[in-house]
mmCIF file of C-alpha atoms in Angstrom:
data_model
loop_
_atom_site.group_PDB
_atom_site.id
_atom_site.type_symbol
_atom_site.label_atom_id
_atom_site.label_comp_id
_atom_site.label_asym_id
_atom_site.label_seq_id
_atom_site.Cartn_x
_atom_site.Cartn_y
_atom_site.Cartn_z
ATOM 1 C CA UNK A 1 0.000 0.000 0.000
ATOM 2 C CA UNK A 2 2.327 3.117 1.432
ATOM 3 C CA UNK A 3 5.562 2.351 1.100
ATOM 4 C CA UNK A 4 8.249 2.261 3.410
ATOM 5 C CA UNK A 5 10.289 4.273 1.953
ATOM 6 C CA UNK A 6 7.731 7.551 1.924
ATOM 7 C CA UNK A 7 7.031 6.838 5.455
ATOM 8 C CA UNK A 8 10.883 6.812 6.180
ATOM 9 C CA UNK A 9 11.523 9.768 3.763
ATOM 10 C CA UNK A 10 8.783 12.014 5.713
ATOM 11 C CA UNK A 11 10.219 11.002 8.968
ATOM 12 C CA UNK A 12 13.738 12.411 7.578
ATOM 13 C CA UNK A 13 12.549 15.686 6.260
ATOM 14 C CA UNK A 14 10.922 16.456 9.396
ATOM 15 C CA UNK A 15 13.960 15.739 11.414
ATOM 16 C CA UNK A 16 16.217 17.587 9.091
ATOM 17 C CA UNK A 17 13.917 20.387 9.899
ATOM 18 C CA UNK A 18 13.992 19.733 13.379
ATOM 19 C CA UNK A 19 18.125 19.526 13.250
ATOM 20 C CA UNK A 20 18.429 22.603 11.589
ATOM 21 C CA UNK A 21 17.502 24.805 14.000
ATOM 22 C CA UNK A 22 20.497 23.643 16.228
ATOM 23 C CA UNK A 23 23.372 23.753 13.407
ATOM 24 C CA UNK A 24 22.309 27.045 11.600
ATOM 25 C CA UNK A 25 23.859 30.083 12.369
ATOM 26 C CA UNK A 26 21.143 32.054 13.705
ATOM 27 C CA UNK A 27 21.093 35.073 11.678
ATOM 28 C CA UNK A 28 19.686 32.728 8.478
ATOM 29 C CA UNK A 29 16.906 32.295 10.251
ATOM 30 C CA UNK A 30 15.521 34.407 12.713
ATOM 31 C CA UNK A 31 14.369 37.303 10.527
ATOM 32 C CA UNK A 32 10.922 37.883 11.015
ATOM 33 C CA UNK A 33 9.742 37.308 7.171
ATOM 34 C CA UNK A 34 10.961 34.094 7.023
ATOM 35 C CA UNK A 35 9.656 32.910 10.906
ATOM 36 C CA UNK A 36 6.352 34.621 9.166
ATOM 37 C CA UNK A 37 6.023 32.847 6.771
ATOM 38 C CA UNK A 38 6.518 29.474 8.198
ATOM 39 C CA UNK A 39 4.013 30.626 10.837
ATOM 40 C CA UNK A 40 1.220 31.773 7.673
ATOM 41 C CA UNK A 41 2.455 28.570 5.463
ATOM 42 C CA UNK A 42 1.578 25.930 8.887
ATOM 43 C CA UNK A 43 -2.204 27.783 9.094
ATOM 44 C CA UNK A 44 -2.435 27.670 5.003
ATOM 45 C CA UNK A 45 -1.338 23.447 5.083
ATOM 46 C CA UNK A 46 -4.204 23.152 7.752
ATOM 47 C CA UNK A 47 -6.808 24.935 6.143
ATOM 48 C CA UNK A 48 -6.195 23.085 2.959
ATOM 49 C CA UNK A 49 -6.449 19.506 4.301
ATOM 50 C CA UNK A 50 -9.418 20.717 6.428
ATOM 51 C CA UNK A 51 -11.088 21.550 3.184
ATOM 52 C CA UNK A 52 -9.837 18.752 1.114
ATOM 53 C CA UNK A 53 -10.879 16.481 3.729
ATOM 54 C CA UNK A 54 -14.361 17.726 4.345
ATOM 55 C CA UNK A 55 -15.237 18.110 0.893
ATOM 56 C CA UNK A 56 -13.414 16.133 -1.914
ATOM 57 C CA UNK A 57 -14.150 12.677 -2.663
ATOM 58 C CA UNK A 58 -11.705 11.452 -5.243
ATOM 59 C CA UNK A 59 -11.016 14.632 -7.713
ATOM 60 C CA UNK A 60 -14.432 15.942 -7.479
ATOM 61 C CA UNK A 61 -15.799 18.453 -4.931
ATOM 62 C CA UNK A 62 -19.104 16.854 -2.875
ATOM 63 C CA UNK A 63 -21.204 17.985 0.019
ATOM 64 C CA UNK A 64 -22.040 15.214 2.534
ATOM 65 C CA UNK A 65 -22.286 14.204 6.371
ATOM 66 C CA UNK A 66 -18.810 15.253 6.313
ATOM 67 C CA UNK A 67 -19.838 19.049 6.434
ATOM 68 C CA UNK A 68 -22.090 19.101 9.329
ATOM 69 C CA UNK A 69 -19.949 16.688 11.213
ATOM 70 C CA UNK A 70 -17.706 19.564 10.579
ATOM 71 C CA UNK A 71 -19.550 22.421 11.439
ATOM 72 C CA UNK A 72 -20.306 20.820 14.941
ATOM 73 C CA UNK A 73 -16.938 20.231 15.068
ATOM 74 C CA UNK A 74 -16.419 24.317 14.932
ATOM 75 C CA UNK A 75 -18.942 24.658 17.280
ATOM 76 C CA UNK A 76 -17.353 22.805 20.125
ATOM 77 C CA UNK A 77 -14.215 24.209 19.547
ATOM 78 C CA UNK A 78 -15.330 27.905 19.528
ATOM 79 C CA UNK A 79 -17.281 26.653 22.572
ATOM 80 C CA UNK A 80 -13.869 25.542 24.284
ATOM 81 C CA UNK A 81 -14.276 21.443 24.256
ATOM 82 C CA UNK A 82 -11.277 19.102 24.187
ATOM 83 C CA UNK A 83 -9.335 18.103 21.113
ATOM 84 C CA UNK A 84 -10.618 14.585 21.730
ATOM 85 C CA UNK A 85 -14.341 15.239 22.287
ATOM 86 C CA UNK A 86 -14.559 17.435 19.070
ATOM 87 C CA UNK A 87 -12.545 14.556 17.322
ATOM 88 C CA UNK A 88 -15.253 11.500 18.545
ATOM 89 C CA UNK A 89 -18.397 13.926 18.145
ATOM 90 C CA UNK A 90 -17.337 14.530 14.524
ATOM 91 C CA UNK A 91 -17.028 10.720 13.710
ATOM 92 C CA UNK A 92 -20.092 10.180 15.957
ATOM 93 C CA UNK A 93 -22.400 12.848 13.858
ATOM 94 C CA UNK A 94 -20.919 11.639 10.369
ATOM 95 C CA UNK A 95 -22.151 7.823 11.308
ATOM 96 C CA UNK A 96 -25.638 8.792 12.607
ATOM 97 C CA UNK A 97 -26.010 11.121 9.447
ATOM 98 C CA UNK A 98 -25.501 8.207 7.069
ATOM 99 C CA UNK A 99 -27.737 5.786 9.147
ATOM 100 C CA UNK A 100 -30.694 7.749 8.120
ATOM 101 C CA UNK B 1 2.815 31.330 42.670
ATOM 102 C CA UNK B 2 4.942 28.266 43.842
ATOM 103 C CA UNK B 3 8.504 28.827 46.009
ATOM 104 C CA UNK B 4 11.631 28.555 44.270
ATOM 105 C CA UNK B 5 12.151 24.936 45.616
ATOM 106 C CA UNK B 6 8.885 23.743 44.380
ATOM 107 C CA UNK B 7 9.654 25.043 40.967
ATOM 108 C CA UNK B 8 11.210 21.233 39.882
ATOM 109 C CA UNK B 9 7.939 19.718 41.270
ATOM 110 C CA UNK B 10 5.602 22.245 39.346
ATOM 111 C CA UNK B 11 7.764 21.866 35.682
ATOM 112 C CA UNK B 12 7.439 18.024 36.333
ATOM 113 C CA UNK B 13 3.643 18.025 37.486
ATOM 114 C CA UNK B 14 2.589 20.437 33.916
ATOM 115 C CA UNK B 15 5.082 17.832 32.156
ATOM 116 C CA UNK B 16 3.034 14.707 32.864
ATOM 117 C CA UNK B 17 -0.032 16.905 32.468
ATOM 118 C CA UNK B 18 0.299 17.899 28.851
ATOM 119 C CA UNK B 19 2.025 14.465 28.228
ATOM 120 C CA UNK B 20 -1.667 12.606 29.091
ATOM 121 C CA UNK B 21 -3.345 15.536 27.330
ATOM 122 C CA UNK B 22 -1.189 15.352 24.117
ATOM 123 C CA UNK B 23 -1.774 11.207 24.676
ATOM 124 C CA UNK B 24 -5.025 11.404 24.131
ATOM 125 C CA UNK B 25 -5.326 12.869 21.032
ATOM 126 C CA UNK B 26 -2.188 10.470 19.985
ATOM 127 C CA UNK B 27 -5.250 8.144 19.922
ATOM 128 C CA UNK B 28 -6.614 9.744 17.289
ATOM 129 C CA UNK B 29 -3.630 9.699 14.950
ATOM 130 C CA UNK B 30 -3.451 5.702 15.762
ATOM 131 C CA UNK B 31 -6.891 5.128 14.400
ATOM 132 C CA UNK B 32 -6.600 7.588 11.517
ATOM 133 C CA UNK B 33 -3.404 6.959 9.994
ATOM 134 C CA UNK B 34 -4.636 2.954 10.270
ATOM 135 C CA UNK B 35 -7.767 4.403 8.163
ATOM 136 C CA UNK B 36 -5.614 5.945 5.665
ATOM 137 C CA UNK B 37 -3.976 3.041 4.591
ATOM 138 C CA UNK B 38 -1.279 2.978 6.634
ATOM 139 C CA UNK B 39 0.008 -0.352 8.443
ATOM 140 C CA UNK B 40 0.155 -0.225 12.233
ATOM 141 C CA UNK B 41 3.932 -0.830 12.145
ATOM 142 C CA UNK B 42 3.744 2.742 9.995
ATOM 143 C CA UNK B 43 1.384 4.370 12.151
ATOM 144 C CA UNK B 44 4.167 3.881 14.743
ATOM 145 C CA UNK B 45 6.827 4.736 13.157
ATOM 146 C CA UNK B 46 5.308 7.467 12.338
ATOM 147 C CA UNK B 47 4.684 8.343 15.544
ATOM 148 C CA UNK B 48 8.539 7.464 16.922
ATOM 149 C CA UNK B 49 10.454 8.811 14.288
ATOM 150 C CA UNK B 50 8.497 11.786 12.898
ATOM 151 C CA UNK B 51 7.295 12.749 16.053
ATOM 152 C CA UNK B 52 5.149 16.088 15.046
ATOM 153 C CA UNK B 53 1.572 15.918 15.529
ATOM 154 C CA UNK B 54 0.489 18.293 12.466
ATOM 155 C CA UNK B 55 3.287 16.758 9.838
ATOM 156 C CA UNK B 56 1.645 13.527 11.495
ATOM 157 C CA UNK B 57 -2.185 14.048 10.578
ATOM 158 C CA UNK B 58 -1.016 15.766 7.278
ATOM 159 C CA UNK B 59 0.706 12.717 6.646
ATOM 160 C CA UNK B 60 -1.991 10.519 6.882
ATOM 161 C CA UNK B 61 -4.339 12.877 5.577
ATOM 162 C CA UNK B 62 -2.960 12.967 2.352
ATOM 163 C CA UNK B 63 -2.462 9.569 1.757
ATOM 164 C CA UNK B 64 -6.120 9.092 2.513
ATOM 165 C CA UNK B 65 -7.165 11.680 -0.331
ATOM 166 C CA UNK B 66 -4.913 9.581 -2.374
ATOM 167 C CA UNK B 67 -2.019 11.757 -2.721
ATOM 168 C CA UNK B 68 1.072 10.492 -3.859
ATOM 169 C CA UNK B 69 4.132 9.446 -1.423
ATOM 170 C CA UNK B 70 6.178 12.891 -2.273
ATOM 171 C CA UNK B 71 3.198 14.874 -1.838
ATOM 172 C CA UNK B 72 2.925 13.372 1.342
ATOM 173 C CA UNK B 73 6.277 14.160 1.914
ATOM 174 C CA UNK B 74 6.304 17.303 1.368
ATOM 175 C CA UNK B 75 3.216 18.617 3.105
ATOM 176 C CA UNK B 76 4.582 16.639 6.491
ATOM 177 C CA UNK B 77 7.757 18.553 5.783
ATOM 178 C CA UNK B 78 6.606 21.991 5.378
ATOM 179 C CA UNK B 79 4.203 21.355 8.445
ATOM 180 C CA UNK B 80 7.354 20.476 10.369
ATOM 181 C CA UNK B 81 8.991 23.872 8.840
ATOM 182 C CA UNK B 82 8.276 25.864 12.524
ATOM 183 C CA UNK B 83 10.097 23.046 14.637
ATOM 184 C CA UNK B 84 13.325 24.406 13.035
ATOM 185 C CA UNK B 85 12.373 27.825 14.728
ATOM 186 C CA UNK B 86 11.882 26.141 17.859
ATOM 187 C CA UNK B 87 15.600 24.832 18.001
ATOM 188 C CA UNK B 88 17.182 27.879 16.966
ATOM 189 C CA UNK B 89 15.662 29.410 20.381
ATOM 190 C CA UNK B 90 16.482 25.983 22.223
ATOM 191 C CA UNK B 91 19.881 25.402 21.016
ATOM 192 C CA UNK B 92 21.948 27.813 23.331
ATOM 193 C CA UNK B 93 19.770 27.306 26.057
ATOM 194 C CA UNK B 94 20.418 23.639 25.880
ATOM 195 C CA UNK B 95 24.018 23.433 24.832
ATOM 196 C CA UNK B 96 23.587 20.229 23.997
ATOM 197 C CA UNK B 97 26.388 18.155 22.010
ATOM 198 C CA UNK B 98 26.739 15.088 19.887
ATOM 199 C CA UNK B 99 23.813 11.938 20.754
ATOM 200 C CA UNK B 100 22.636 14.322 23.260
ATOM 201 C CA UNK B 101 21.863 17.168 20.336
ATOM 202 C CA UNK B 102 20.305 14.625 17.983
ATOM 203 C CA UNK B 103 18.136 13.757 21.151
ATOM 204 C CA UNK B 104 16.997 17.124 21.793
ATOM 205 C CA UNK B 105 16.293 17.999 18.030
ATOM 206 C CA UNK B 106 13.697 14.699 18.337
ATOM 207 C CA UNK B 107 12.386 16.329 21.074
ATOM 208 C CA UNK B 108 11.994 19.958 19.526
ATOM 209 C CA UNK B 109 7.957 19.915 19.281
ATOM 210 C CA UNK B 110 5.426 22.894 19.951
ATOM 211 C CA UNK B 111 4.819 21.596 23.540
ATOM 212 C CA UNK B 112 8.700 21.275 24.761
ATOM 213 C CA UNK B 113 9.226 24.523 23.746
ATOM 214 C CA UNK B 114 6.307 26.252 24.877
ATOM 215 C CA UNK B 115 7.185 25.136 28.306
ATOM 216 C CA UNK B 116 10.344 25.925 28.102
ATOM 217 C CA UNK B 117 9.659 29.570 26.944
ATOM 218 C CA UNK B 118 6.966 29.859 29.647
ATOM 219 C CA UNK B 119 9.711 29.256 32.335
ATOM 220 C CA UNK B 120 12.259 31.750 30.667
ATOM 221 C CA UNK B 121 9.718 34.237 30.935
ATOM 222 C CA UNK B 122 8.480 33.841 34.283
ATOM 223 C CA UNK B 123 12.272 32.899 35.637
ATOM 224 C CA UNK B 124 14.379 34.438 33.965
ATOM 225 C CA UNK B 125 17.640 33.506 34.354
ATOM 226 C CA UNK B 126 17.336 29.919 35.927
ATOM 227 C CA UNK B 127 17.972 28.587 32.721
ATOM 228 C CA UNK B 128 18.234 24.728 34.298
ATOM 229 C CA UNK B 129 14.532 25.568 34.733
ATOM 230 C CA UNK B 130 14.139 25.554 31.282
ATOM 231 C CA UNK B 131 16.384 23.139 30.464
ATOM 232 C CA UNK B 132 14.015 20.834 32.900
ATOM 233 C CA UNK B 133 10.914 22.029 31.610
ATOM 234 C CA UNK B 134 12.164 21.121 27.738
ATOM 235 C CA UNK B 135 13.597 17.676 28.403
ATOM 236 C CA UNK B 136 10.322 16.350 31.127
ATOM 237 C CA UNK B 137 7.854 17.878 28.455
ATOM 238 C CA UNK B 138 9.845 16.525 25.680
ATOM 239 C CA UNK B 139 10.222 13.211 27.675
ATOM 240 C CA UNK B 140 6.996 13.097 28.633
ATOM 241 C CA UNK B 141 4.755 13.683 25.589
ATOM 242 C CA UNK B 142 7.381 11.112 23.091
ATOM 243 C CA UNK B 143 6.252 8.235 25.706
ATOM 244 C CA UNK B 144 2.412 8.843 26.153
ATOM 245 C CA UNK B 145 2.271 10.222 22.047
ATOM 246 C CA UNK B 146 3.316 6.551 21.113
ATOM 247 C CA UNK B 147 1.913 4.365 23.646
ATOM 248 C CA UNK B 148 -1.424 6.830 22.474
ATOM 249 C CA UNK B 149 -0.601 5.742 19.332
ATOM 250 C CA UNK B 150 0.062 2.346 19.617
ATOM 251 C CA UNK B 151 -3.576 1.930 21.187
ATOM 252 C CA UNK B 152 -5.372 4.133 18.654
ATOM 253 C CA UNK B 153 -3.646 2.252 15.770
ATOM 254 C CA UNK B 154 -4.437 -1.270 16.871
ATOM 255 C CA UNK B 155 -8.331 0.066 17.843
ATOM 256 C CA UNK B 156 -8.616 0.958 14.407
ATOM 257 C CA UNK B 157 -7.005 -2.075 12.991
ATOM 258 C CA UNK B 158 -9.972 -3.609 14.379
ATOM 259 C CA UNK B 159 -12.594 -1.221 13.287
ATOM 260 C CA UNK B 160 -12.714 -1.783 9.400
ATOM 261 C CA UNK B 161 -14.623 0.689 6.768
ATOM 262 C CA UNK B 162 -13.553 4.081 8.392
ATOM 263 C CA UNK B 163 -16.517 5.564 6.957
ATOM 264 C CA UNK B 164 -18.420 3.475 8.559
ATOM 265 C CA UNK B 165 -17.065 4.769 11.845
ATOM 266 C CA UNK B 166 -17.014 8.617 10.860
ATOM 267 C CA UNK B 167 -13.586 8.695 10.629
ATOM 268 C CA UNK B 168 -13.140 10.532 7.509
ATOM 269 C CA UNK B 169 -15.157 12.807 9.102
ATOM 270 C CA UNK B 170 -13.072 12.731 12.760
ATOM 271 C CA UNK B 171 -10.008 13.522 10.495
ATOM 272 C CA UNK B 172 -11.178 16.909 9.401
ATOM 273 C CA UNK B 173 -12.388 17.551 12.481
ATOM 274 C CA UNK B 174 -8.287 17.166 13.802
ATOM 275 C CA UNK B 175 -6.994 19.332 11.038
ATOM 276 C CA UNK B 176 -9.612 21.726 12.496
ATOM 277 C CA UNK B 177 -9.197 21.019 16.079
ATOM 278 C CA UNK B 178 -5.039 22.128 15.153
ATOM 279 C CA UNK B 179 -5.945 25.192 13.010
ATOM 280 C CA UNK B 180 -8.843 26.737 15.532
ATOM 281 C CA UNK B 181 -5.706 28.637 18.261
ATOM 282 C CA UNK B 182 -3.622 30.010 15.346
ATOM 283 C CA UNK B 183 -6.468 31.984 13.497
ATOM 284 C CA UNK B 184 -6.137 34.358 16.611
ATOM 285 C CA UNK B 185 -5.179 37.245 13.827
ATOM 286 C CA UNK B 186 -6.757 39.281 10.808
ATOM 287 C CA UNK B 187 -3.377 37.633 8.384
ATOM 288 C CA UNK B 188 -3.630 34.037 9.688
ATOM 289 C CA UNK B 189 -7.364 34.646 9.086
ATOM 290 C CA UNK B 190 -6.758 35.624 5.235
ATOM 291 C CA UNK B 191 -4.468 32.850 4.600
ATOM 292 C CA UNK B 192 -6.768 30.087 5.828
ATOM 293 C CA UNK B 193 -10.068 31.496 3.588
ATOM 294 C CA UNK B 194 -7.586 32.144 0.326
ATOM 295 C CA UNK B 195 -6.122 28.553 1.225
ATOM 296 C CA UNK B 196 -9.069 26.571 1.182
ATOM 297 C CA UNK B 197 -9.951 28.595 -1.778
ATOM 298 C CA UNK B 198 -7.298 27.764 -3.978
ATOM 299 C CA UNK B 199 -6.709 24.039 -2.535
ATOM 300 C CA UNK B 200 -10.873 23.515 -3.518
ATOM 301 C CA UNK B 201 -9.890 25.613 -7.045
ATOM 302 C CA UNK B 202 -7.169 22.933 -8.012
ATOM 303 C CA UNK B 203 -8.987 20.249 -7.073
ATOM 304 C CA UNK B 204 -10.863 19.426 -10.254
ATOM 305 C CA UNK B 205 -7.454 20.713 -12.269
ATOM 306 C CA UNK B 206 -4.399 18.539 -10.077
ATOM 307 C CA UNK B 207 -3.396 15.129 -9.146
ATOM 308 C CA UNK B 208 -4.143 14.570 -5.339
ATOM 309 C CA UNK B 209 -2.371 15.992 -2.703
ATOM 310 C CA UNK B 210 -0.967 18.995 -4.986
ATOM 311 C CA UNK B 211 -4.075 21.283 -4.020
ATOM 312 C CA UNK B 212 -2.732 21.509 -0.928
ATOM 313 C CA UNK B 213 0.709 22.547 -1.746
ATOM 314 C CA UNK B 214 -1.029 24.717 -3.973
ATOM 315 C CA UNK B 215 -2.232 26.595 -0.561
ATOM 316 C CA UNK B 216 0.827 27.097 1.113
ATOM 317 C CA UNK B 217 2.001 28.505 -1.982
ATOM 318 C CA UNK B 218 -0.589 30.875 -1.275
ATOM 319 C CA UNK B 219 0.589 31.574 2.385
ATOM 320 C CA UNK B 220 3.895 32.162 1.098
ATOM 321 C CA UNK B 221 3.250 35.102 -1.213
ATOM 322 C CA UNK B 222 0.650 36.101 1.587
ATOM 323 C CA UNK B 223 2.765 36.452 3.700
ATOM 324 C CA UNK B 224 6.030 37.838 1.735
ATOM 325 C CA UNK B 225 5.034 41.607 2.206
ATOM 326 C CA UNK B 226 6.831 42.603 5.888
ATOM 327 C CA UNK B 227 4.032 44.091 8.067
ATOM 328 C CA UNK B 228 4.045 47.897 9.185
ATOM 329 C CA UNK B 229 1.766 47.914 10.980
ATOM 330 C CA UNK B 230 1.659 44.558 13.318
ATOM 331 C CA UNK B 231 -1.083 41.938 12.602
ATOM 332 C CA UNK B 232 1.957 39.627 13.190
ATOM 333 C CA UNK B 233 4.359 39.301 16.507
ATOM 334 C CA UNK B 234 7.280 41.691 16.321
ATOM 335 C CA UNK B 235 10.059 39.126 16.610
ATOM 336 C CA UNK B 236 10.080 35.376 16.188
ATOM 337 C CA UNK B 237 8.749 34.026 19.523
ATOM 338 C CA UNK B 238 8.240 30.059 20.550
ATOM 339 C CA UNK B 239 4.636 31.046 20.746
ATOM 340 C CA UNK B 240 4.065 32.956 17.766
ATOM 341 C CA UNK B 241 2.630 29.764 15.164
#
């Protein structure tokens, strides 16, 4: 199915990334565009796989229990609930959405 | 709040604390990344050797849309861009040298770090504080994340369809769940709505796993243009993504 070798190639990268910080001269680094920019590109990579997970089946764009399982999702968390409890309700309103 | 000689006992108590805390949702990646596709022995792996929750659940994620293995890749990487930023502000407090460095870079995650910077701020100057409050965080969260993940993993090894289960749905709700505390701001803001516009744009146009890559594209030329007037922190900080 997923190779080994992707699995072992993404565990590198993010270790390189994690390394780098503790052999690079500072100076590289720590200007405020580029921490910026990591910052924005980290909320950009979440928002994307948000969407792509909620709505894309395959290469087409569809509208299913996934989107209010969602939108209780944002509920909770604007209403302060655990990582975990917004994780299960999610799964648990998807399921009882596609029982009916 | 607590005396200088209760300071070990407080680091190591909030240690253990976000270690069960960060646990939890551990479980989460376990029975996802198993409903992606990915073997349990992967899922674990994942979870030793990666070691970043968001490059984690991107991981997975993508594979699950049917992205290819560098797209993958690459989306884990980029997530796991900010970690670098946490060792440049760790490395001279830690001093660290040889196994010991390689140990710490492992280590380097948003919650090490963020207790670490919480004790430089409120002590500064005890810097073995921080030290302390790095490694028992660090420690901490590396055994409960896998253990977490061992259990979630081998619970969803057993659960078959994950659509059956919701967990398609469960997954967005994590990328979600990670996103909600960094849309504090009016730029973060903009780059998430012009991100999940172009990712759903591309879509219909690119292979799998692209679209998103396609976003942070996005974020980058966002975010290019330095900021006058301060929607964004002043200087890097540990806190800042």
């Amino acid at each position: 199915m997923i190779g080994w070798s992707t699995v072992l190639a993404g565990c590198g990268v993010c270790f390189v990334f994690k390394l780098i910080g503790y052999l690079a001269p500072a100076h590289w680094l720590e200007t405020e565009r580029v921490a910026r920019v990591a910052s924005l590109v980290t909320v950009a990579l979440l928002a994307a796989l948000l969407a792509v997970q909620t709505v894309v089946s395959g290469q087409r764009l569809t509208l299913d229990a996934r989107v209010p399982a969602v939108a209780v999702a944002a509920v909770l968390l604007w209403r302060r609930a655990p990582f975990v409890v917004v994780v299960v309700v999610a799964a648990l309103v998807a399921t009882g959405l596609r029982m009916i | 709040m607590e005396q200088p000689d209760d300071g070990r006992a407080a680091i190591w108590r909030q240690a253990l604390s976000i270690g069960v805390a960060t646990g939890a949702y551990g479980v989460s990646f376990g029975a996802l990344s198993v409903a992606a596709g990915l073997s349990l022995a992967q899922t674990c792996t994942l979870s030793l050797l990666m070691f970043t929750g968001g490059s984690q659940f991107a991981f997975a994620g993508v594979i699950a849309a049917g992205g290819a293995g560098g797209a993958a890749v690459a989306t884990a990487g980029l997530l796991g861009a900010r970690n670098g930023f946490y060792g440049l502000q760790m490395a001279p407090r830690l001093q660290a040298r040889g196994a010991v460095r390689l140990l710490a870079a492992q280590l380097t995650i948003d919650e090490s770090t963020a207790v670490a910077a919480a004790q430089l701020a409120q002590r500064p100057g005890r810097d073995e504080l921080a030290r302390l409050g790095f490694w028992s965080t660090g420690g901490a969260v590396f055994v409960l994340w896998n253990l977490a993940t061992l259990a979630g993993g081998m619970l969803g090894s057993a659960l078959g369809d994950p659509r059956r289960y919701g967990l398609d749905a469960a997954a967005a709700a994590a990328f979600l769940g990670l996103l909600w505390p960094r849309l504090r701001t009016a730029r973060p803001r903009l780059v998430a709505i012009a991100a999940v516009l172009a990712a759903l744009g591309l879509v219909p146009r690119v292979p799998a796993g692209l679209p998103v890559l396609g976003a942070a594209v996005v974020a980058v030329a966002i975010g290019w243009k330095d900021d006058v007037r301060g929607a964004s922190p002043r200087r890097p900080g540990m806190l800042s993504s």
